CSV table of C-alpha atoms and ligand atoms in Angstrom, one decimal:
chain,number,residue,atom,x,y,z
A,1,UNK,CA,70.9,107.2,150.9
A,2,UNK,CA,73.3,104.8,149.9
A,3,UNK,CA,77.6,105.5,149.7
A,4,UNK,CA,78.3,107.5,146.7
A,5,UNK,CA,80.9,105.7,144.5
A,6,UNK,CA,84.6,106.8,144.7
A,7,UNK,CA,84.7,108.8,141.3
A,8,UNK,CA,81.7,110.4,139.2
A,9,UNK,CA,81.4,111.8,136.2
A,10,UNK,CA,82.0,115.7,135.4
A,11,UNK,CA,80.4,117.4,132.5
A,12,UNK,CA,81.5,120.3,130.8
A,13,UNK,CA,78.4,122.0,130.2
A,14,UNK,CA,80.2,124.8,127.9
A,15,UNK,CA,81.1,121.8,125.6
A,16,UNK,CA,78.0,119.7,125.8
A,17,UNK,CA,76.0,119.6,122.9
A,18,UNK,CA,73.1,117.9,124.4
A,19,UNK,CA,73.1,115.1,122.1
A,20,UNK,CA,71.8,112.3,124.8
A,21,UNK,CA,74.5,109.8,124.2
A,22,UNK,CA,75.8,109.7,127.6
A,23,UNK,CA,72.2,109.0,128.9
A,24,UNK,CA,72.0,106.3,126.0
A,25,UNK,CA,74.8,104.5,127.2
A,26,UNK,CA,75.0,105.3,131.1
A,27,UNK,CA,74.3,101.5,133.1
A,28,UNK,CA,72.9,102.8,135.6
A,29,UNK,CA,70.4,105.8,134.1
A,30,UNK,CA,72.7,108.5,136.2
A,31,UNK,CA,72.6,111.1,133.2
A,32,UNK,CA,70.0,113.3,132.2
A,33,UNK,CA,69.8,116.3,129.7
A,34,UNK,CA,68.7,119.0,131.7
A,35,UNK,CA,65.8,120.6,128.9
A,36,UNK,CA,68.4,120.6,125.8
A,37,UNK,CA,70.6,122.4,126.9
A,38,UNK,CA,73.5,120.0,128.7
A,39,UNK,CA,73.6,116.7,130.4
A,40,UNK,CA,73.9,116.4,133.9
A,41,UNK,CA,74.6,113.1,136.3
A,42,UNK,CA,72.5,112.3,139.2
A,43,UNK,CA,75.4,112.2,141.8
A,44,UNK,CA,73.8,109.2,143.8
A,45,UNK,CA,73.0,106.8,140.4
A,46,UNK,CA,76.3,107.9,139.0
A,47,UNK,CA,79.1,104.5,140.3
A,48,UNK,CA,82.2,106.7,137.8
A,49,UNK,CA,82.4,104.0,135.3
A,50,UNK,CA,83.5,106.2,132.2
A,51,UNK,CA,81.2,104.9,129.7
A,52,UNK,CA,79.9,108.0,129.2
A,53,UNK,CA,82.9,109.7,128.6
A,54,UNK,CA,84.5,106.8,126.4
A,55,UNK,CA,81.4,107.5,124.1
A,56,UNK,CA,80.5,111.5,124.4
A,57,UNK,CA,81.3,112.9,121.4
A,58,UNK,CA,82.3,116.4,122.1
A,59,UNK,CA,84.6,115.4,125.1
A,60,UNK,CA,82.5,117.2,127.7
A,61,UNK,CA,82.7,114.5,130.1
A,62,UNK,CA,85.6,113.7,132.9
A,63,UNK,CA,85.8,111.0,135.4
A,64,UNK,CA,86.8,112.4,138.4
A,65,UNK,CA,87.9,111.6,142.0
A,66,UNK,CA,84.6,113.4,144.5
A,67,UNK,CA,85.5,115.8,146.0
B,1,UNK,CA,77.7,95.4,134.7
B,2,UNK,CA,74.0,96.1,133.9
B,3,UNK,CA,72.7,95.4,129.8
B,4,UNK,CA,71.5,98.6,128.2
B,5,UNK,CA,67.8,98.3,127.8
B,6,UNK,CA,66.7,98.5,124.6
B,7,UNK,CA,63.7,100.0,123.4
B,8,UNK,CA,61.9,100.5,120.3
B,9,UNK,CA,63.9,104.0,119.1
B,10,UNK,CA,67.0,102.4,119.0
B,11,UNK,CA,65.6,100.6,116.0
B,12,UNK,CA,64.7,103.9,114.0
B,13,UNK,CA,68.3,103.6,111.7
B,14,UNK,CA,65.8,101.4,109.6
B,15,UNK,CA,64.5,104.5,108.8
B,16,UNK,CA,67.5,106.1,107.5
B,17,UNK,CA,67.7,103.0,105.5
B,18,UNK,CA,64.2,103.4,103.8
B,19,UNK,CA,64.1,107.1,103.3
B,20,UNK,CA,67.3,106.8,100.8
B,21,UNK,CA,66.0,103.4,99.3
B,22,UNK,CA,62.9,105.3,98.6
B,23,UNK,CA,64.3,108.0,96.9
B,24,UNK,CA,65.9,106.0,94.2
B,25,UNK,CA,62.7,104.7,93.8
B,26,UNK,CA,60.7,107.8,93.3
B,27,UNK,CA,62.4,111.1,94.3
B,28,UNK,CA,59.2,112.8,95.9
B,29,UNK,CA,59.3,110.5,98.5
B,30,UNK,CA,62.4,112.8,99.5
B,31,UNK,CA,59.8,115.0,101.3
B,32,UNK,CA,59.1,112.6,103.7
B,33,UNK,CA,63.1,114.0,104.8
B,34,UNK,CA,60.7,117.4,106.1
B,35,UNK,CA,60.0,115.2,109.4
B,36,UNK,CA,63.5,115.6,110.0
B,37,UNK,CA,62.9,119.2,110.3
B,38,UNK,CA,59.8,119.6,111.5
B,39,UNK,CA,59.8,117.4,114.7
B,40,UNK,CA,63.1,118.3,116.1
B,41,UNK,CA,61.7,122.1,116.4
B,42,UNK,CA,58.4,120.6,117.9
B,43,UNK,CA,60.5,119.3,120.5
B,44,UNK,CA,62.4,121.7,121.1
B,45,UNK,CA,59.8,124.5,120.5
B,46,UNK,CA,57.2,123.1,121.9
B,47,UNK,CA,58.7,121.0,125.0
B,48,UNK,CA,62.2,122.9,125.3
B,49,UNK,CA,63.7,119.6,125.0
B,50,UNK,CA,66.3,117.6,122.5
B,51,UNK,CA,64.0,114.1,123.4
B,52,UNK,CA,63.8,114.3,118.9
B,53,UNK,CA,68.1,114.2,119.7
B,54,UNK,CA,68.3,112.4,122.4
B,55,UNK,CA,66.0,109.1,121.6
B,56,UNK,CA,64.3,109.6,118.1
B,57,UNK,CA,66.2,110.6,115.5
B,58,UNK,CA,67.1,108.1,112.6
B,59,UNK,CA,70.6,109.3,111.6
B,60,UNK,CA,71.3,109.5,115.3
B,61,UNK,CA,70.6,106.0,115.9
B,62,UNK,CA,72.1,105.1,112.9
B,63,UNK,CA,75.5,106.6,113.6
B,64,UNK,CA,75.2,104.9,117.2
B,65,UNK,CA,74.3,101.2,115.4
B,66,UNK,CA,77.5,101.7,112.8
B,67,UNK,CA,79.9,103.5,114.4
B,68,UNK,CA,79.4,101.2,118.5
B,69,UNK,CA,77.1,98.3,117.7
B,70,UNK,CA,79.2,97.4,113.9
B,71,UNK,CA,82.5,99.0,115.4
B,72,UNK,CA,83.1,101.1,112.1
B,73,UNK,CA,84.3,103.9,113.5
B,74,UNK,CA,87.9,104.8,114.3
B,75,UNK,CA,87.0,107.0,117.7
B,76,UNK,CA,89.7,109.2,117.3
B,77,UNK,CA,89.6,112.2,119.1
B,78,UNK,CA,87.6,115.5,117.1
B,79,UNK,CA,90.2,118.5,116.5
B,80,UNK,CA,89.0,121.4,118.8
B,81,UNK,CA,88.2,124.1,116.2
B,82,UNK,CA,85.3,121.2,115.1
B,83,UNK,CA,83.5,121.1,118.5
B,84,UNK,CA,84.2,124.9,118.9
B,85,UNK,CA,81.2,127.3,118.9
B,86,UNK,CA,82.7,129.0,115.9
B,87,UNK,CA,82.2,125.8,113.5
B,88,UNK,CA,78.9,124.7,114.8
B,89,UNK,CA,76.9,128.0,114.2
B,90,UNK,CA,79.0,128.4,111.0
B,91,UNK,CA,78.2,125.4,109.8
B,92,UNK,CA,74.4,125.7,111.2
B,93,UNK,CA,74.1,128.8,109.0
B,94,UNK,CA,75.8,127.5,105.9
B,95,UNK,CA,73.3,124.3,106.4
B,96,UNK,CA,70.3,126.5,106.6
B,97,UNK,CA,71.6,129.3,103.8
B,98,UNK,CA,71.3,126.0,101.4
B,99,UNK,CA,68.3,125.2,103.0
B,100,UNK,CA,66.3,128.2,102.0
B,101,UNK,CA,68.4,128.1,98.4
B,102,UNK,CA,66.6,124.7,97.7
B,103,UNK,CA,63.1,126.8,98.5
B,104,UNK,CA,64.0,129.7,96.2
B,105,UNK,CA,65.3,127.8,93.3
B,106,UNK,CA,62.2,125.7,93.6
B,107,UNK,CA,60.2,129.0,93.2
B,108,UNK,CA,62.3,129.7,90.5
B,109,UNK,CA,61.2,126.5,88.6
B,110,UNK,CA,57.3,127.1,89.9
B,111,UNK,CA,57.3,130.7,88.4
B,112,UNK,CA,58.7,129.3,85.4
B,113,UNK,CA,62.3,131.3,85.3
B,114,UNK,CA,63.9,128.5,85.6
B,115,UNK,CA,63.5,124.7,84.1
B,116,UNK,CA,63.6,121.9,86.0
B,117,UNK,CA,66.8,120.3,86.9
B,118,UNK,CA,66.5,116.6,87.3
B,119,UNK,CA,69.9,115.7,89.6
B,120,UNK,CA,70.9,114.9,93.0
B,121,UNK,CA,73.9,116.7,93.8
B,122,UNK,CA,75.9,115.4,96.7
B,123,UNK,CA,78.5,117.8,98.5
B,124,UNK,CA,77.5,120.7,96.0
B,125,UNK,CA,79.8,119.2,93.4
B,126,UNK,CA,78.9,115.7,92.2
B,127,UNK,CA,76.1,114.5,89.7
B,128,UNK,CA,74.6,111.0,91.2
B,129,UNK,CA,74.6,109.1,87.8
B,130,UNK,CA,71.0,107.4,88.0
B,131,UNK,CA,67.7,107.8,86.5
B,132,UNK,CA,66.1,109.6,88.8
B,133,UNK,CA,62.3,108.8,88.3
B,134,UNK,CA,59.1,111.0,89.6
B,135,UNK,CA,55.4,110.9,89.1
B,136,UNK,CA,54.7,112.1,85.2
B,137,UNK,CA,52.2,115.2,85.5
B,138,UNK,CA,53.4,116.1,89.3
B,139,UNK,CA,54.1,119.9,89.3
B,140,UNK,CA,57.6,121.2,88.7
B,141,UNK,CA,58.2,122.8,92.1
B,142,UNK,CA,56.9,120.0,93.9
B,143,UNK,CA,60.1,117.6,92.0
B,144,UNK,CA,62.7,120.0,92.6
B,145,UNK,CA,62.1,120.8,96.0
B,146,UNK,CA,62.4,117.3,96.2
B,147,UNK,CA,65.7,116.5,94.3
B,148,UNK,CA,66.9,119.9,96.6
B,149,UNK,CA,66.0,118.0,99.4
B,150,UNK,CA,67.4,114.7,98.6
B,151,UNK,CA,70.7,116.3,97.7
B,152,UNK,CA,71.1,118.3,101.1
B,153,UNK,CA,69.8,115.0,102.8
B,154,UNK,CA,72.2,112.8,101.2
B,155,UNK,CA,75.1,115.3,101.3
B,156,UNK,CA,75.1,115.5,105.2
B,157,UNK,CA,74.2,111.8,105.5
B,158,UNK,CA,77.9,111.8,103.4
B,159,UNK,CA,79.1,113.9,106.1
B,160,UNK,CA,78.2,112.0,109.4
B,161,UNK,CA,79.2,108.6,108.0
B,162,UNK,CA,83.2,110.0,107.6
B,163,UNK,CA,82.7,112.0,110.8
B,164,UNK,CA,81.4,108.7,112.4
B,165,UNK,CA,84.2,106.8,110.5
B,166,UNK,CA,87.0,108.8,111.6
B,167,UNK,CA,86.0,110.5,114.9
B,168,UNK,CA,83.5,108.9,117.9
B,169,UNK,CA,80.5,107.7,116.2
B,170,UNK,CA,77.8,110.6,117.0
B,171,UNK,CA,80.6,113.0,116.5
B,172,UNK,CA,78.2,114.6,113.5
B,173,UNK,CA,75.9,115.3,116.1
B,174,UNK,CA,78.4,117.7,117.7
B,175,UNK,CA,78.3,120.0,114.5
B,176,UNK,CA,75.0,118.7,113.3
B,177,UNK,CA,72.8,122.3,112.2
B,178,UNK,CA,69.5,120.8,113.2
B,179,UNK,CA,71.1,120.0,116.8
B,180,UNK,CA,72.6,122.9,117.3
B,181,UNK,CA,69.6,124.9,116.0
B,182,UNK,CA,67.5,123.4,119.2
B,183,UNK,CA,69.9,123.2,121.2
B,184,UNK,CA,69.8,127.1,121.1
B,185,UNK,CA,65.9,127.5,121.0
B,186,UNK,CA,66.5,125.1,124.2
B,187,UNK,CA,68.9,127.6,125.9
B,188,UNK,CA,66.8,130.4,125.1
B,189,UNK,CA,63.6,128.7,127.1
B,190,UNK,CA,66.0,127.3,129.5
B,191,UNK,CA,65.3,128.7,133.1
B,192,UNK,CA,68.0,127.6,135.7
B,193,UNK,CA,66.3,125.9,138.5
B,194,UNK,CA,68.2,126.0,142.2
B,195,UNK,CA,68.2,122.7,143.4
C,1,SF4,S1,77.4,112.7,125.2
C,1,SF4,FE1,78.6,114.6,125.7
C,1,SF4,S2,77.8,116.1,124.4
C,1,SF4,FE2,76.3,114.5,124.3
C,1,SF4,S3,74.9,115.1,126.0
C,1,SF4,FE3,76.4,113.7,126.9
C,1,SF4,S4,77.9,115.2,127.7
C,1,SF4,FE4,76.7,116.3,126.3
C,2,SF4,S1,80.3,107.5,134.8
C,2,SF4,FE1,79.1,105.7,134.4
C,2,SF4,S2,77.5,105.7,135.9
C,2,SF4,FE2,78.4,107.8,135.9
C,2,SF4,S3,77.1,108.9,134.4
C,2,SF4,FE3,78.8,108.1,133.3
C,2,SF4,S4,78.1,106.1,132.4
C,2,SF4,FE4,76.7,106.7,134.1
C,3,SF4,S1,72.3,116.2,116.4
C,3,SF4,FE1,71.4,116.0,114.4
C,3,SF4,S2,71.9,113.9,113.8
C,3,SF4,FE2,72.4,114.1,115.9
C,3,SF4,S3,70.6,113.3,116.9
C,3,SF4,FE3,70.3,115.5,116.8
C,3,SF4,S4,69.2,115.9,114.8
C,3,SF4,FE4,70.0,113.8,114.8
């Protein structure tokens, strides 16, 4: 496996509305809808670039430093 | 950074486009608007899945295309109480309360109680001034139905262009009824996994 990126994204899964627009814009196909119900990143596709939080419409998504 | 593939979905605003055209052309073809309701709850139903949200829906893709792609929209941030739970089943039942409304007036008009009222009515309030033309001889239920349908259609269109306007461009997608209708079928079916 290859190094995980500095920072990923964080989803609130309480606020997520499962509307697939992170997964539309994500460059790198790091975020999947887990079966409606909230969007979820694959931790080793995600490189923290924000573009999923600049576009998600319910503010559900944080870029955060891994822990 | 890497292009965003496109594929053929992104292209299904056209059909947002044609579905309105077409009902200034003949208002039955504002039936055709049932799709919108039928395959979002065969997804979601059937497959326990939002795939109708996430890739194929037309007023999806067409909020994405105006509000990113044409850069109409503001992307201010949405007040709370909007993305709050309280709002979005509110507003889901309201959505659907009209919903079934359209049905019973039109079975008003079928049983004869009640004549025929040729208008699309946008936001409950407002009279569309055009001729609004439909096949001569076509049963009276079948046209109001349809100028129910067009109005509740065209009225939340309304909606999700100022929401897309003002706030991020889906951001009618976070109150949207149909979405948050699946979106609770989805969590009923939904069976954590541990990964
Ligand atoms: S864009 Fe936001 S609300 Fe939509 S699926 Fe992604 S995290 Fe959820
Ligand atoms: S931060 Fe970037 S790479 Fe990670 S899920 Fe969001 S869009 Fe994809
Ligand atoms: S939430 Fe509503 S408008 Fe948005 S993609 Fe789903 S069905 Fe379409």
């Amino acid at each position: 496996m290859g190094k995980l990126s500095p920072r990923h994204a964080v989803v609130d899964s309480n606020m997520c509305v499962a509307c697939g627009t992170c997964a539309d814009v994500c460059p790198t196909g790091a975020m999947e809808i887990v079966s409606g119900v909230f969007a979820k990143p694959i931790e080793e596709k995600c490189v923290g670039c924000g573009m999923c939080a600049k576009e998600c419409p319910a503010s559900a998504i944080r870029v955060e430093v891994r822990s | 950074m890497k292009k965003q593939q496109r594929h053929w979905y992104h292209y299904l605003w056209i059909w947002s486009i044609i579905y309105f055209s077409l009902g200034f052309v003949n208002i039955l073809f504002a039936w055709l608007g049932l799709i919108s309701f039928c395959l979002p709850l065969i997804f979601a139903i059937g497959g326990g899945n939002k795939l109708f949200c996430n890739r194929y829906c037309d007023r999806g893709q067409f909020l994405r295309v105006m509000g990113s792609q044409v850069g109409l929209s503001l992307r201010r941030e949405m007040p709370e109480w909007m993305k709050g739970k309280a709002f979005r089943y509110g507003f889901m039942v309201f959505f659907f309360a009209m919903f079934f409304n359209i049905i019973y007036v039109s079975w008003l008009v079928g049983s004869e109680i009640q004549g025929i009222q040729e208008a699309v009515t946008v936001l409950w309030t407002f009279q569309l001034p055009w001729n609004w033309t439909y096949s001569v001889g076509i049963t009276p239920w079948v046209a109001q139905f349809a100028f129910g349908l067009y109005s509740l259609m065209l009225t939340s269109e309304i909606i999700a262009i100022v929401a897309m306007l003002i706030y991020k461009p889906r951001s009618w997608c976070v109150f949207c009824p149909m979405g948050t209708l699946t979106q609770t079928i989805c969590k009923a079916k939904y069976v954590p996994t541990a990964k």
